């Protein structure tokens, strides 16, 4: 029986909401979790120092770190959200893939190598190098926590929808329980595995995800004579015959060109400001390896995003938009439903387990980044004024991970049902508005000072969050005739006044402008410290002591 037929069955039948065999799905899930937990426990044996816990002892090669970066970056949004967006919106959905990939050129050319040389563990190490420590670290930690929270929302919501689809959990209570379980496993990864355990999980998950998506891509193309043009044409015909629109035409999702430009700015500029991606550059021993790791990541991520084009249009043709929208996970169910359509219960279980591992790995990476910011930037530097021992720092980081995990669980419950690719786009907008201007100014502008950094971080952060809260993403979108729900986060209310879904077109230039304005209105300037930072960023000399000047 096809996925569409299963979902179209009478409401009282168990098969109505269960795709595949729940017992097989649970078994494959459990196997993945057991294997990854064993890896985390083994890797945690040497997590005694702060360098081991935060940066994996800087022992990873460029290739290993590049694969891990791909694993960190190719999140549930990439696999589930983008495939769903392409299946429903065609051309417009694929623009996510293009934006996410092009963003790595900014990271490669402007950020990765210099950041590795200047910093020690976190983004705040770079931002506070030649500025006043206390206020800048507090601002950087605040921004890190907010960006991580938005990203965590997307992953947790994806976990709830995915497992609900596979286990036939229709009720909100069951999906919330799934999110709690995911959160608990993730907390264990971070507390016991640290960066080393998390990195190995990400490496394994990246390999499995790319192989799984590659197998599905070849399988789909095989059904259309290995002809991409035939696939695109048939998917478009299937969409139109079902009452939809031409998937090859732009404008299905972005009817307002300004909205599209705003999203593009957030995607392209956001990657270089994502704290959990930036922290990965510290796990390699040299700046050359940092550069190699980004090159590896670009190749792997680029190949994967080409796969999403085939998977999305394949789902549109073989599963159908109506079946995808009616699934418990909504748009995010396109890839699992396609796997079931292609290879039945076994392929569905494997692909979904890989997606589940994807969520766990990314959530663990986000959590360790946020907890490192709290312990290293706030506890050690601000509270203890640099006197905390590495053991104390790691202890606080683990406590922070526990608290952040609880916050992620609660946030994920509220984000259930949202398109996770879009939630991630919001995280990118905040990162590009608050973090990127300050990072670039710190690395390249000799005159930059503390006031400029604070105005840039807080101005970009507040403007992005405010515009998101009062945008159609949170309230005010019309009810979808298929799902009978509004695509907005809050149902039945409308208090939006900002017309765009993504705030990037306003908040990103504002972050740069406020950084410039704050700098030119202050006379504070440390020429000697900038000269030291410039030498270190280009040579890497003294990088280990970057945060202890």
Short mmCIF file of C-alpha atoms in Angstrom, two decimals, residues 265 432-434 437 441 452 455-464 466-467 503-518:
data_model
loop_
_atom_site.label_atom_id
_atom_site.label_comp_id
_atom_site.label_asym_id
_atom_site.label_seq_id
_atom_site.Cartn_x
_atom_site.Cartn_y
_atom_site.Cartn_z
CA UNK A 265 20.33 37.72 2.85
CA UNK A 432 23.58 37.49 10.48
CA UNK A 433 22.13 40.54 12.24
CA UNK A 434 23.84 40.27 15.63
CA UNK A 437 28.74 42.48 11.68
CA UNK A 441 34.37 44.57 12.14
CA UNK A 452 30.36 49.61 18.28
CA UNK A 455 25.41 48.47 19.59
CA UNK A 456 25.87 46.00 16.75
CA UNK A 457 25.12 42.86 18.78
CA UNK A 458 22.21 44.20 20.82
CA UNK A 459 20.81 46.30 17.97
CA UNK A 460 20.88 43.43 15.49
CA UNK A 461 19.52 41.02 18.08
CA UNK A 462 16.65 43.20 19.30
CA UNK A 463 15.62 44.31 15.81
CA UNK A 464 15.62 40.74 14.44
CA UNK A 466 11.16 42.18 17.39
CA UNK A 467 10.46 41.88 13.68
CA UNK A 503 13.57 40.18 9.02
CA UNK A 504 17.00 39.95 7.35
CA UNK A 505 16.55 42.81 4.87
CA UNK A 506 16.03 45.24 7.78
CA UNK A 507 17.93 43.76 10.72
CA UNK A 508 21.19 42.79 8.93
CA UNK A 509 21.97 46.26 7.48
CA UNK A 510 20.87 47.74 10.81
CA UNK A 511 23.41 45.58 12.67
CA UNK A 512 26.21 46.83 10.40
CA UNK A 513 24.99 50.43 10.65
CA UNK A 514 24.79 50.40 14.45
CA UNK A 515 28.27 48.87 14.68
CA UNK A 516 29.64 51.71 12.56
CA UNK A 517 27.64 54.39 14.40
CA UNK A 518 28.64 53.15 17.85
#
